[in-house]
Short mmCIF file of C-alpha atoms and ligand atoms in Angstrom, two decimals:
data_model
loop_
_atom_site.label_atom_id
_atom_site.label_comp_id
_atom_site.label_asym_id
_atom_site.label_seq_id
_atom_site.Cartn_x
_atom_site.Cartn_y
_atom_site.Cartn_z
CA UNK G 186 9.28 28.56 42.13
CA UNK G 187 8.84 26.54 38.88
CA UNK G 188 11.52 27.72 35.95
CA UNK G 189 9.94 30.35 33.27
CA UNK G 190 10.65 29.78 29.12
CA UNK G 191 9.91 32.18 26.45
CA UNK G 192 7.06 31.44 23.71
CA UNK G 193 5.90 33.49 21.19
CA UNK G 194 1.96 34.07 21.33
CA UNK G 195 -0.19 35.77 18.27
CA UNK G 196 -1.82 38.22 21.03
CA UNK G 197 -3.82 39.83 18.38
CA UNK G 198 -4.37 40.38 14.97
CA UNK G 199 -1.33 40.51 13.18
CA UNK G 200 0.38 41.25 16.78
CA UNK G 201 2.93 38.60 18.11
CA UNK G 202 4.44 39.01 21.92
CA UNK G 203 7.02 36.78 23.59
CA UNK G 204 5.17 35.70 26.78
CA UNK G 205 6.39 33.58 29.68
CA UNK G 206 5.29 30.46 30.30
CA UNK G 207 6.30 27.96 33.13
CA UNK G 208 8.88 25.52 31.82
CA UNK G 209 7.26 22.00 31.71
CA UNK G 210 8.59 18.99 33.62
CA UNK G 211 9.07 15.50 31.94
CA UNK G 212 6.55 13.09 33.55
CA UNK G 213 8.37 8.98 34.08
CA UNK G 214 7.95 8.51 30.82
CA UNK G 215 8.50 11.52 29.13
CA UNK G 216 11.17 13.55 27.92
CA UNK G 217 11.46 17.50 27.59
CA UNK G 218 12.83 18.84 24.08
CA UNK G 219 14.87 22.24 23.49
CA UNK G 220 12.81 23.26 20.76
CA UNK G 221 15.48 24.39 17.99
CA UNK G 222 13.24 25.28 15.64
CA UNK G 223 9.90 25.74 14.49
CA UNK G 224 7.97 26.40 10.69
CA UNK G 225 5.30 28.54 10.42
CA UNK G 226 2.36 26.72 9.04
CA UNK G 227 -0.52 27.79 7.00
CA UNK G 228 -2.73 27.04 9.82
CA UNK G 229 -0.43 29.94 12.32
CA UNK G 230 -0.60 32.12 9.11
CA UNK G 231 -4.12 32.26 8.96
CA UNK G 232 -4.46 32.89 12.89
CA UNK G 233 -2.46 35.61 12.65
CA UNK G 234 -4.20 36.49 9.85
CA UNK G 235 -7.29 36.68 11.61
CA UNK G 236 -8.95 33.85 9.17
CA UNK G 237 -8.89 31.12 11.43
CA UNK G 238 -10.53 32.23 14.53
CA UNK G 239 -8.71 31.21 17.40
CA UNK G 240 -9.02 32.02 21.68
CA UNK G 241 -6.39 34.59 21.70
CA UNK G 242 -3.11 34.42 22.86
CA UNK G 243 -2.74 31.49 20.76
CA UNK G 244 0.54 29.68 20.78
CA UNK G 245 0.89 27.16 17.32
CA UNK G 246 3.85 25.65 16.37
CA UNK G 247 3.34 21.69 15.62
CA UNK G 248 6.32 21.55 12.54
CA UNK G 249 8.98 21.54 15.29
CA UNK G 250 12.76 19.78 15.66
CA UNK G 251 15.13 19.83 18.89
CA UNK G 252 16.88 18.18 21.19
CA UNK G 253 16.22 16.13 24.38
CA UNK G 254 17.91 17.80 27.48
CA UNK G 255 15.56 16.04 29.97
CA UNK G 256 14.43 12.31 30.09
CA UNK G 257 11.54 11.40 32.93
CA UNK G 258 13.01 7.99 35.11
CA UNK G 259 11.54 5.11 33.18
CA UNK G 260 12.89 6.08 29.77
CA UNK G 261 14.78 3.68 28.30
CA UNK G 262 18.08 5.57 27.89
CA UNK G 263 19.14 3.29 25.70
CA UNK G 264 17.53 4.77 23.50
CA UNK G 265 16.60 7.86 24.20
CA UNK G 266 20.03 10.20 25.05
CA UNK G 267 20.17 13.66 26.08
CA UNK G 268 21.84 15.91 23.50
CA UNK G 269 20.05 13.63 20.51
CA UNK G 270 17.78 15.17 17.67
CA UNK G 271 14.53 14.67 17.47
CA UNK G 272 11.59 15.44 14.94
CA UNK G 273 8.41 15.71 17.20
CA UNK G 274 5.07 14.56 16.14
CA UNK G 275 3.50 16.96 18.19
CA UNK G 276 -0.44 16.47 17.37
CA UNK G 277 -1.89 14.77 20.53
CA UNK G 278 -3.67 11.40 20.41
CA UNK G 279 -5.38 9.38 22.80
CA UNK G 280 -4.37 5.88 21.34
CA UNK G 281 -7.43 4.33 22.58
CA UNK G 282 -10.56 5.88 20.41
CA UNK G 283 -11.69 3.83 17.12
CA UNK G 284 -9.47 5.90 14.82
CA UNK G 285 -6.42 5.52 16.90
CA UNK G 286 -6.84 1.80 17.13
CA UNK G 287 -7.27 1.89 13.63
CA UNK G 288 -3.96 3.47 12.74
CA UNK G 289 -5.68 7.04 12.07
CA UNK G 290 -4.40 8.89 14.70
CA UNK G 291 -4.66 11.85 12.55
CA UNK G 292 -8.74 11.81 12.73
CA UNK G 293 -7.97 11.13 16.77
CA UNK G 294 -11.34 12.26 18.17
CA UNK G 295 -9.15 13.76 20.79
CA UNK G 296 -6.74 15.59 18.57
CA UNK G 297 -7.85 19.16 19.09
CA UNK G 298 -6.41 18.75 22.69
CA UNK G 299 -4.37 21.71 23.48
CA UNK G 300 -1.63 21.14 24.87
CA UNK G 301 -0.53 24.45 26.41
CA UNK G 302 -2.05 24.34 29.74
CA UNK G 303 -1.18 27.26 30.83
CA UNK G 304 -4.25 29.47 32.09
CA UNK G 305 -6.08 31.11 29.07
CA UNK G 306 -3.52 30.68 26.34
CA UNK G 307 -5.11 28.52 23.24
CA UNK G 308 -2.59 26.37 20.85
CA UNK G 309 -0.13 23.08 20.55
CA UNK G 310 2.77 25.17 22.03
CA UNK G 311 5.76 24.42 19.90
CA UNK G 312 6.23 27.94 19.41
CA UNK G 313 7.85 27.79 22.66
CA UNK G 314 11.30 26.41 24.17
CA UNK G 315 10.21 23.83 25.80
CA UNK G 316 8.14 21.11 24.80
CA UNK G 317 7.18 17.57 27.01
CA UNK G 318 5.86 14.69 24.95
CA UNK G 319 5.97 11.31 25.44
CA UNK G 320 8.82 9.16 23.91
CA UNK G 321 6.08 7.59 20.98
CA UNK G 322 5.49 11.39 19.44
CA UNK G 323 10.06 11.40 19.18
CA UNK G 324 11.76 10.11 16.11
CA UNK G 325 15.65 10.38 17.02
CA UNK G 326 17.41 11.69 13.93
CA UNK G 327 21.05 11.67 12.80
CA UNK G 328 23.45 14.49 14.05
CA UNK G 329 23.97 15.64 10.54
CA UNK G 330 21.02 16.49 9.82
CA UNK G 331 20.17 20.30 10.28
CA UNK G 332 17.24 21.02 12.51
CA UNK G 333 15.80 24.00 10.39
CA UNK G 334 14.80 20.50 7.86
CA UNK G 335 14.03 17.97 10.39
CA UNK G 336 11.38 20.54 10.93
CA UNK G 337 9.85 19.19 7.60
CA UNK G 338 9.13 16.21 9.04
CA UNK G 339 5.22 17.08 9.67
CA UNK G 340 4.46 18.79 6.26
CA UNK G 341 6.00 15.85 4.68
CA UNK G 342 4.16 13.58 6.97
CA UNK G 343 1.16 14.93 5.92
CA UNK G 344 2.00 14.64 2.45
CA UNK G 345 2.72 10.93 2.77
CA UNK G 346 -1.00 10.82 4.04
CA UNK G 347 -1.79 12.17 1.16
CA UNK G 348 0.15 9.35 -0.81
CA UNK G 349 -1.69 7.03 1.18
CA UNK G 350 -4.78 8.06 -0.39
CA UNK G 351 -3.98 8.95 -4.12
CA UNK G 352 -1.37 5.97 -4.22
CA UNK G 353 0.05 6.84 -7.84
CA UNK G 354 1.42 3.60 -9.63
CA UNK G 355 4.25 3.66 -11.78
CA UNK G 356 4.28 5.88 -15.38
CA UNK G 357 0.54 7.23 -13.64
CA UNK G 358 -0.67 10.97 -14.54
CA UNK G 359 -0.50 13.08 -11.19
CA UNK G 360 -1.83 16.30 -11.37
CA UNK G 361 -0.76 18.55 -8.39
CA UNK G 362 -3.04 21.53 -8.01
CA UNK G 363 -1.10 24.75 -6.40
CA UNK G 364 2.71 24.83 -6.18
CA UNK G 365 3.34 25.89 -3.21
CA UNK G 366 4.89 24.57 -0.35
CA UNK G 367 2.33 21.24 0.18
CA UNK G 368 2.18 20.98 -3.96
CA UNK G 369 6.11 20.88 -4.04
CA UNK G 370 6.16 18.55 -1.42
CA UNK G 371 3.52 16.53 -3.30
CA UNK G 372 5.84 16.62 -6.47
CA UNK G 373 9.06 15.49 -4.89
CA UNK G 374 7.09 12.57 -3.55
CA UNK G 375 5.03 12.03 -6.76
CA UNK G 376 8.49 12.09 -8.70
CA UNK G 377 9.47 8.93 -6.07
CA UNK G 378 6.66 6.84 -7.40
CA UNK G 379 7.65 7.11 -11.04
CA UNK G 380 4.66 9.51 -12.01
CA UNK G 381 4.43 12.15 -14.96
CA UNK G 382 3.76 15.06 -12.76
CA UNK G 383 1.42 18.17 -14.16
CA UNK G 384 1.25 21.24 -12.33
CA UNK G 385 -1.34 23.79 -12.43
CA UNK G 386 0.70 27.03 -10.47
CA UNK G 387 0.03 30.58 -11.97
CA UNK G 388 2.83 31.87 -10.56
CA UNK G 389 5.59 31.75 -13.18
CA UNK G 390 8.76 31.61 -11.17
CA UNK G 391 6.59 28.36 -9.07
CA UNK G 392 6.77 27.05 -11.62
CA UNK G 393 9.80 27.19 -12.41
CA UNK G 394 10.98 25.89 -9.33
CA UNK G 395 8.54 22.83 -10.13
CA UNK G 396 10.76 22.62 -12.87
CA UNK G 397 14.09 22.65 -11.48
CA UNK G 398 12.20 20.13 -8.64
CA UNK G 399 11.93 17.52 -11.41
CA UNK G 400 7.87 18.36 -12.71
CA UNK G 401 7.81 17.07 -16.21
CA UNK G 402 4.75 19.28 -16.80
CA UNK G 403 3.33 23.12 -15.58
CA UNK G 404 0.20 25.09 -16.59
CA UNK G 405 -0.77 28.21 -16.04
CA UNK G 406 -4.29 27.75 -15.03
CA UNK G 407 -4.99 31.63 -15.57
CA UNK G 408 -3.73 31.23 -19.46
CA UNK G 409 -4.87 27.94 -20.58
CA UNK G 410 -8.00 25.49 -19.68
CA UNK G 411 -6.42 23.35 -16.77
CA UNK G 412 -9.21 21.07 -18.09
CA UNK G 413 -8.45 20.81 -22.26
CA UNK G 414 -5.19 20.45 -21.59
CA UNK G 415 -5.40 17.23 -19.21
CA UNK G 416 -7.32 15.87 -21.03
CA UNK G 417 -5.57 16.08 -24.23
CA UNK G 418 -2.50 14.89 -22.31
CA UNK G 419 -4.29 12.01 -21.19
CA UNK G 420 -6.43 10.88 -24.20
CA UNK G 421 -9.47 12.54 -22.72
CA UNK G 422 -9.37 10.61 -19.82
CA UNK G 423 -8.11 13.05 -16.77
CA UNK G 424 -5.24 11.78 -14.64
CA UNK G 425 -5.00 8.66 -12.20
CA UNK G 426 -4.32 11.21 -9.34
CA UNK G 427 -5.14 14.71 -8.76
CA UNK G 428 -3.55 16.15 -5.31
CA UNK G 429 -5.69 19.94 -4.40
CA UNK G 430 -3.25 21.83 -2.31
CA UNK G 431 -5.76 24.93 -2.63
CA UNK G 432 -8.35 26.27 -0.59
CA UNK G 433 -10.57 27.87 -3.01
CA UNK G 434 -13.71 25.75 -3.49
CA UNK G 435 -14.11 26.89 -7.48
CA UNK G 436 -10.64 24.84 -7.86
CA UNK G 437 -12.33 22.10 -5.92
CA UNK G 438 -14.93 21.86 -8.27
CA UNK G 439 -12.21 22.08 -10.73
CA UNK G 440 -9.87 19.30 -9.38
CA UNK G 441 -12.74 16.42 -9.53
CA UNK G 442 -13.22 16.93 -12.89
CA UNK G 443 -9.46 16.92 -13.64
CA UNK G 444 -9.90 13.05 -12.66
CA UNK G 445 -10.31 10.59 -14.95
CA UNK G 446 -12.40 6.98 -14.18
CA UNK G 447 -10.58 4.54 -11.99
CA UNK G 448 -8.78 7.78 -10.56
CA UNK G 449 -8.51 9.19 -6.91
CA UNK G 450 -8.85 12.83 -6.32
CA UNK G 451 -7.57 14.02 -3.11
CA UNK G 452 -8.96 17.83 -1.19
CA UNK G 453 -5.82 17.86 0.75
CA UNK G 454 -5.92 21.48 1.56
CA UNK G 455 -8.59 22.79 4.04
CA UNK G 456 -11.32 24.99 2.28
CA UNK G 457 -11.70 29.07 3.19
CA UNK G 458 -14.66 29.78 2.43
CA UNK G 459 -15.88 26.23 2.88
CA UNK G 460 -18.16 26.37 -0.12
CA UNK G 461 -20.20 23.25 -1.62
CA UNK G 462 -19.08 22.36 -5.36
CA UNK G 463 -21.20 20.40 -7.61
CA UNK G 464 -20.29 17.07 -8.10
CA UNK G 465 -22.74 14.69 -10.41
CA UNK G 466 -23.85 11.55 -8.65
CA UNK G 467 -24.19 9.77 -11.79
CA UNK G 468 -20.79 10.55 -13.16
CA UNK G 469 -19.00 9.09 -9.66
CA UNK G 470 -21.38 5.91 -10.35
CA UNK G 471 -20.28 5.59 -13.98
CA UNK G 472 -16.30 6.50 -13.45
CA UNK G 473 -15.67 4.89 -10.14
CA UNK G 474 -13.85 7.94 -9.60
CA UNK G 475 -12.58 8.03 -5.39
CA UNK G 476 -13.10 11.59 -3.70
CA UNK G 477 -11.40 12.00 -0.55
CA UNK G 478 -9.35 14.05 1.77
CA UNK G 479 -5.97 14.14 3.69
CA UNK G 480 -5.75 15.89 6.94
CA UNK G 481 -2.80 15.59 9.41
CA UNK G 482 -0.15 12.59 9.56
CA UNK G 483 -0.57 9.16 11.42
CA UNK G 484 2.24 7.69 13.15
CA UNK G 485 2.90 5.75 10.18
CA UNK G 486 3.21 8.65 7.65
CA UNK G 487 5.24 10.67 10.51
CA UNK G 488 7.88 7.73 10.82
CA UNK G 489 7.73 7.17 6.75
CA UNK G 490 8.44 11.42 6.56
CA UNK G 491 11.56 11.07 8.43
CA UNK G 492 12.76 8.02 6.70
CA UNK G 493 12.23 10.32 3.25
CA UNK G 494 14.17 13.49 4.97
CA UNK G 495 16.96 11.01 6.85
CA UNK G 496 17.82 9.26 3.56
CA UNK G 497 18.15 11.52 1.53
CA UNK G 498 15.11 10.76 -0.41
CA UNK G 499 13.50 14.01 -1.21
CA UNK G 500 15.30 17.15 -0.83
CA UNK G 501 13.05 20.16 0.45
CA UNK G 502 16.04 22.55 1.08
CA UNK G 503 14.55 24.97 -1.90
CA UNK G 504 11.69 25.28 0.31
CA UNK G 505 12.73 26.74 3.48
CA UNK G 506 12.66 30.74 2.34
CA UNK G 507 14.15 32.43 5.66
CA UNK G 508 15.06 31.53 9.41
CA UNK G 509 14.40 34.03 11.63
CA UNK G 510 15.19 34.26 15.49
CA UNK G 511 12.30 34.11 18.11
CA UNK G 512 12.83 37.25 19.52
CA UNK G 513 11.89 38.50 15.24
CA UNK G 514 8.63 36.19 15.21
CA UNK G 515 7.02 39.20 14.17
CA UNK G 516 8.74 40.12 11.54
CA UNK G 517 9.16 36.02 10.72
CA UNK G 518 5.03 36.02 10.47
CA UNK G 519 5.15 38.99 8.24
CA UNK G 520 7.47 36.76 5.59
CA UNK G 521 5.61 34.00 6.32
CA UNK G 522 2.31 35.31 5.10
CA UNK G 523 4.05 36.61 1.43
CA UNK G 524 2.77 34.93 -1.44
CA UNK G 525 6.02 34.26 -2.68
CA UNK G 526 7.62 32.45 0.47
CA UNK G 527 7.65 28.87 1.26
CA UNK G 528 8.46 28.15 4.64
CA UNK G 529 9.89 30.51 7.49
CA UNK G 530 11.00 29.07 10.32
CA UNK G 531 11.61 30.43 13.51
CA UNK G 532 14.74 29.35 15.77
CA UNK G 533 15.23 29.01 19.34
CA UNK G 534 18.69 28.93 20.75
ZN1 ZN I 603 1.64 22.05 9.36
ZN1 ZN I 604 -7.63 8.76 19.57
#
């Protein structure tokens, strides 16, 4: 009889269960992880939501951080030592498909791969646990570092995708759309590359957070024209960067023409209702301006995340609102989904 783990499984609409699953086994060259703890992402929000329409039971979870209590025979052990912390990139790829051999493992053509394989159940599983991967999705972190932030190693990663992308020079105008969690994330990065940061958050006490997080600059987009007031902060131009952590296509619209010529406007949130925005054909040929989006972290912005979090480079401590125990996930997902949290995280001990 194979062991049994807990995982907690959105089972309906705004309904979590803890289900059990059979506990994996760590293939030769793989190593099973004690989940510690996991953070609620938008995407699991907007399952449970209902939004983002999902097989159900669905198990998410891919912002996880444990510890390795099983290593498979040929891992180097060197290395790899049960008992160590580890940030998991958890987001399957296949390493051999164009993308992957291009370094984009995020735009893997196999990356909706589930990973749960147990019969009927939908999701990446690190709402569970347990958790195999293979030693390359590991990053072994220091011992004092606390697991409840290692688990900010994927949002961050993302974010350094992002960064990737808009690549904001020094004394650059970055406008970071939304102050939530991704736009805080995006301004404690944006404040590493020397940037005058602008938010646009109408949420006064975001912004005052954004504040206290170093932003030199907030706007309350419901008050005052997002639009005058870049540009008069820019002489007319628009900023080098603009960073869309929203999902509300009017914004979109809003966010391209927030970017000045020369400048690189990033959609790095997903879009729901994925409306088209008007964008003039003749004005991209005339400003050279670069659309583009951000989706998921490559290896390379996963292992730059963890060097931010491991050094001490960015400190995201303000943004972890509650930790809640698995066997609360439902009343974790409730705080998850307020507008005024940033992220919950659910622990397994
Ligand atoms: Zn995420
Ligand atoms: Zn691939």
């Amino acid at each position: 009889m194979s062991e049994k783990m807990k995982a907690v499984a959105i089972v309906e609409k705004k309904k979590v269960e803890l289900i059990n699953l059979t506990k994996p086994m760590p293939k030769s060259n793989q190593v099973l992880i004690k989940i510690k703890a996991c953070a609620l992402c938008t995407h699991e929000q907007r399952v449970y939501l209902g939004i983002s329409k999902m097989p159900l039971p669905f198990i998410g979870g891919h912002e996880i951080a444990g510890k390795i209590v099983q290593i498979g025979r040929d891992v180097d052990t060197q290395k790899y030592k049960i008992g160590s912390k580890v940030a998991v990139r958890i987001l399957y790829k296949c390493g051999s498909c164009y993308y992957c051999r291009h370094g984009k493992e995020n735009l893997c053509v196999e990356t909706n791969t589930l990973l749960v394989n147990e019969q009927g159940i939908s999701g990446i599983g690190g709402l569970s646990e347990y958790v195999v991967v293979d030693t390359s999705q590991i990053w072994v972190l220091p011992d004092d570092i606390s697991l409840e932030k290692a688990t900010l190693a994927e949002p961050v990663a993302c974010v350094v995708n992002s960064f990737e992308k808009g690549n904001p020079g020094l004394g650059d105008d970055v406008v970071i759309i939304g102050g939530g969690i991704m736009g805080m994330l995006h301004l404690l990065c944006a404040k590493l590359r020397g940037t005058r940061v602008i938010m646009l958050e109408p949420v006064q006490e975001r912004r005052k957070l954004a504040h206290e997080l170093g932003c030199d600059i907030t706007i309350d987009p419901m008050h005052t024209d997002p639009i005058r007031a870049v540009r008069n902060l820019t002489d007319g131009r628009g900023a080098e960067v603009v960073f869309n952590t929203t999902p509300i296509s009017a914004v979109a619209e809003q966010a391209v023409q927030l970017t000045g010529s020369m400048g690189r406007c990033i959609m790095f949130s997903s879009q729901h209702p994925d409306k088209p925005i008007n964008i003039s054909p003749n004005w991209l040929h005339y400003s050279e301006t670069v659309i583009t989006g951000a989706v998921s972290p490559s290896v390379r912005s996963f292992d730059a995340s963890v060097n931010l979090l491991t050094k001490n480079l960015i400190n995201p401590e303000k943004l972890i609102s509650g930790v809640f125990d698995y066997t609360e996930a439902g009343k974790a997902f409730e705080e998850a989904i307020k507008p005024d949290t940033f992220r919950i995280i659910v622990k397994f001990d």
